């Protein structure tokens, strides 16, 4: 149960932040934070880096079809006596994927709002869901490598 609450928290946090960003006028951005991070308002109609943005229905369908096996795997993992690393990874993946899917289905785009000051990736704008998707994938990979 705690892992589903974790996934719901990630979903809720990201949706809250996206709603706050969307409520601001476009000319309020970018907002520069002291640590070099910039808050921006970006509408991503495709996948990472707007890939397939010209095919929004395909993006929605692939997103739904990807979430279904993720949800089934997560529920199976939660039900079995697996290690907490795998369950945390699955919770991160589920919360992040659900938040971005919700955006795609109800807004028609994913709200991205964080630009990091790291040279190699500063051309990419993220959201909290993306960070949890990345972390969840990494934790799930480590769990998969070391579980029996």
mmCIF file of C-alpha atoms in Angstrom:
data_model
loop_
_atom_site.group_PDB
_atom_site.id
_atom_site.type_symbol
_atom_site.label_atom_id
_atom_site.label_comp_id
_atom_site.label_asym_id
_atom_site.label_seq_id
_atom_site.Cartn_x
_atom_site.Cartn_y
_atom_site.Cartn_z
ATOM 1 C CA UNK A 1 0.000 0.000 0.000
ATOM 2 C CA UNK A 2 2.835 2.401 0.824
ATOM 3 C CA UNK A 3 4.185 2.005 -2.707
ATOM 4 C CA UNK A 4 0.871 2.959 -4.297
ATOM 5 C CA UNK A 5 0.767 5.993 -2.006
ATOM 6 C CA UNK A 6 4.276 6.883 -3.193
ATOM 7 C CA UNK A 7 3.164 6.649 -6.848
ATOM 8 C CA UNK A 8 0.075 8.761 -6.069
ATOM 9 C CA UNK A 9 2.252 11.355 -4.299
ATOM 10 C CA UNK A 10 4.545 11.657 -7.335
ATOM 11 C CA UNK A 11 1.525 11.987 -9.600
ATOM 12 C CA UNK A 12 -0.067 14.618 -7.348
ATOM 13 C CA UNK A 13 3.131 16.640 -6.877
ATOM 14 C CA UNK A 14 3.813 16.802 -10.600
ATOM 15 C CA UNK A 15 0.205 17.696 -11.439
ATOM 16 C CA UNK A 16 0.235 20.410 -8.760
ATOM 17 C CA UNK A 17 3.423 21.941 -10.193
ATOM 18 C CA UNK A 18 2.142 21.691 -13.765
ATOM 19 C CA UNK A 19 -1.086 23.453 -12.767
ATOM 20 C CA UNK A 20 0.910 26.211 -11.053
ATOM 21 C CA UNK A 21 3.064 26.685 -14.162
ATOM 22 C CA UNK A 22 0.031 26.695 -16.454
ATOM 23 C CA UNK A 23 -1.705 29.320 -14.278
ATOM 24 C CA UNK A 24 1.137 31.802 -14.899
ATOM 25 C CA UNK A 25 1.174 34.130 -17.886
ATOM 26 C CA UNK A 26 3.673 33.146 -20.579
ATOM 27 C CA UNK A 27 5.585 36.403 -20.150
ATOM 28 C CA UNK A 28 6.381 35.466 -16.514
ATOM 29 C CA UNK A 29 8.956 32.996 -17.829
ATOM 30 C CA UNK A 30 11.761 32.138 -17.659
ATOM 31 C CA UNK A 31 12.243 32.326 -13.912
ATOM 32 C CA UNK A 32 15.881 31.996 -12.927
ATOM 33 C CA UNK A 33 16.586 30.359 -9.573
ATOM 34 C CA UNK A 34 19.759 31.014 -7.563
ATOM 35 C CA UNK A 35 21.208 27.580 -8.353
ATOM 36 C CA UNK A 36 21.089 28.163 -12.120
ATOM 37 C CA UNK A 37 17.920 26.163 -12.690
ATOM 38 C CA UNK A 38 15.367 27.916 -14.875
ATOM 39 C CA UNK A 39 11.624 27.455 -14.694
ATOM 40 C CA UNK A 40 9.946 27.685 -18.076
ATOM 41 C CA UNK A 41 6.584 26.851 -19.565
ATOM 42 C CA UNK A 42 6.869 24.405 -22.423
ATOM 43 C CA UNK A 43 4.132 22.335 -24.051
ATOM 44 C CA UNK A 44 5.559 19.067 -25.363
ATOM 45 C CA UNK A 45 3.112 17.524 -27.824
ATOM 46 C CA UNK A 46 5.346 14.556 -28.579
ATOM 47 C CA UNK A 47 7.754 12.333 -26.718
ATOM 48 C CA UNK A 48 11.218 13.329 -25.510
ATOM 49 C CA UNK A 49 12.446 16.393 -27.442
ATOM 50 C CA UNK A 50 9.022 16.663 -29.131
ATOM 51 C CA UNK A 51 9.568 13.500 -31.189
ATOM 52 C CA UNK A 52 6.393 12.660 -33.158
ATOM 53 C CA UNK A 53 4.750 15.958 -32.153
ATOM 54 C CA UNK A 54 3.024 15.959 -35.554
ATOM 55 C CA UNK A 55 1.273 12.663 -34.634
ATOM 56 C CA UNK A 56 -0.528 13.450 -31.345
ATOM 57 C CA UNK A 57 -2.977 10.556 -31.583
ATOM 58 C CA UNK A 58 -0.149 8.067 -32.058
ATOM 59 C CA UNK A 59 1.673 9.589 -29.074
ATOM 60 C CA UNK A 60 -1.467 9.152 -26.931
ATOM 61 C CA UNK A 61 -2.013 5.554 -28.059
ATOM 62 C CA UNK A 62 1.606 4.532 -27.499
ATOM 63 C CA UNK A 63 1.525 6.187 -24.069
ATOM 64 C CA UNK A 64 -1.613 4.270 -23.051
ATOM 65 C CA UNK A 65 -0.273 1.006 -24.472
ATOM 66 C CA UNK A 66 2.975 1.516 -22.560
ATOM 67 C CA UNK A 67 1.240 2.262 -19.269
ATOM 68 C CA UNK A 68 -0.874 -0.930 -19.337
ATOM 69 C CA UNK A 69 2.030 -3.436 -19.060
ATOM 70 C CA UNK A 70 3.786 -1.094 -16.619
ATOM 71 C CA UNK A 71 0.704 -1.099 -14.407
ATOM 72 C CA UNK A 72 0.364 -4.905 -14.616
ATOM 73 C CA UNK A 73 4.075 -5.411 -13.842
ATOM 74 C CA UNK A 74 3.850 -2.978 -10.938
ATOM 75 C CA UNK A 75 0.810 -4.719 -9.433
ATOM 76 C CA UNK A 76 2.506 -8.120 -9.840
ATOM 77 C CA UNK A 77 5.656 -6.771 -8.193
ATOM 78 C CA UNK A 78 3.668 -5.279 -5.300
ATOM 79 C CA UNK A 79 1.824 -8.569 -4.761
ATOM 80 C CA UNK A 80 4.925 -10.749 -4.601
ATOM 81 C CA UNK A 81 7.474 -10.751 -1.833
ATOM 82 C CA UNK A 82 9.999 -8.745 -3.814
ATOM 83 C CA UNK A 83 12.632 -6.401 -2.497
ATOM 84 C CA UNK A 84 11.753 -2.802 -1.786
ATOM 85 C CA UNK A 85 14.184 -1.511 -4.454
ATOM 86 C CA UNK A 86 12.037 -2.953 -7.228
ATOM 87 C CA UNK A 87 8.847 -1.687 -5.641
ATOM 88 C CA UNK A 88 10.222 1.830 -5.193
ATOM 89 C CA UNK A 89 11.424 1.807 -8.806
ATOM 90 C CA UNK A 90 8.026 0.644 -10.006
ATOM 91 C CA UNK A 91 6.300 3.315 -7.891
ATOM 92 C CA UNK A 92 8.503 6.018 -9.403
ATOM 93 C CA UNK A 93 7.801 4.738 -12.919
ATOM 94 C CA UNK A 94 4.062 4.467 -12.342
ATOM 95 C CA UNK A 95 3.685 7.925 -10.760
ATOM 96 C CA UNK A 96 5.720 9.659 -13.453
ATOM 97 C CA UNK A 97 4.150 7.814 -16.370
ATOM 98 C CA UNK A 98 0.619 8.372 -15.067
ATOM 99 C CA UNK A 99 1.193 12.118 -14.668
ATOM 100 C CA UNK A 100 2.547 12.567 -18.190
ATOM 101 C CA UNK A 101 -0.201 10.353 -19.627
ATOM 102 C CA UNK A 102 -2.830 12.397 -17.816
ATOM 103 C CA UNK A 103 -1.414 15.525 -19.466
ATOM 104 C CA UNK A 104 -1.441 13.928 -22.904
ATOM 105 C CA UNK A 105 -5.022 12.734 -22.574
ATOM 106 C CA UNK A 106 -6.577 15.820 -20.967
ATOM 107 C CA UNK A 107 -4.384 18.707 -22.126
ATOM 108 C CA UNK A 108 -3.162 17.362 -25.441
ATOM 109 C CA UNK A 109 0.454 18.014 -24.392
ATOM 110 C CA UNK A 110 2.823 17.431 -21.491
ATOM 111 C CA UNK A 111 3.786 20.474 -19.439
ATOM 112 C CA UNK A 112 7.561 20.671 -19.012
ATOM 113 C CA UNK A 113 9.019 23.345 -16.755
ATOM 114 C CA UNK A 114 12.569 22.663 -15.507
ATOM 115 C CA UNK A 115 15.743 23.492 -17.410
ATOM 116 C CA UNK A 116 18.957 22.397 -15.692
ATOM 117 C CA UNK A 117 22.221 24.353 -16.059
ATOM 118 C CA UNK A 118 24.149 21.230 -17.123
ATOM 119 C CA UNK A 119 25.869 21.886 -20.440
ATOM 120 C CA UNK A 120 25.094 18.564 -22.146
ATOM 121 C CA UNK A 121 21.362 18.609 -21.336
ATOM 122 C CA UNK A 122 20.443 22.272 -20.991
ATOM 123 C CA UNK A 123 18.554 22.104 -24.301
ATOM 124 C CA UNK A 124 16.044 19.726 -22.655
ATOM 125 C CA UNK A 125 13.152 20.921 -20.512
ATOM 126 C CA UNK A 126 11.889 18.400 -17.934
ATOM 127 C CA UNK A 127 9.163 18.015 -15.365
ATOM 128 C CA UNK A 128 9.163 16.192 -12.030
ATOM 129 C CA UNK A 129 7.474 13.166 -13.632
ATOM 130 C CA UNK A 130 10.405 12.839 -16.050
ATOM 131 C CA UNK A 131 12.893 12.776 -13.176
ATOM 132 C CA UNK A 132 10.941 10.025 -11.437
ATOM 133 C CA UNK A 133 10.629 8.072 -14.698
ATOM 134 C CA UNK A 134 14.413 8.203 -15.090
ATOM 135 C CA UNK A 135 15.048 7.274 -11.464
ATOM 136 C CA UNK A 136 12.413 4.519 -11.573
ATOM 137 C CA UNK A 137 13.950 3.022 -14.693
ATOM 138 C CA UNK A 138 17.407 3.055 -13.098
ATOM 139 C CA UNK A 139 16.181 1.481 -9.841
ATOM 140 C CA UNK A 140 14.163 -1.126 -11.735
ATOM 141 C CA UNK A 141 17.201 -2.011 -13.862
ATOM 142 C CA UNK A 142 19.389 -2.429 -10.766
ATOM 143 C CA UNK A 143 16.642 -4.516 -9.128
ATOM 144 C CA UNK A 144 16.366 -6.672 -12.265
ATOM 145 C CA UNK A 145 20.109 -7.237 -12.390
ATOM 146 C CA UNK A 146 20.451 -8.296 -8.764
ATOM 147 C CA UNK A 147 17.166 -10.079 -8.009
ATOM 148 C CA UNK A 148 16.781 -13.823 -8.279
#
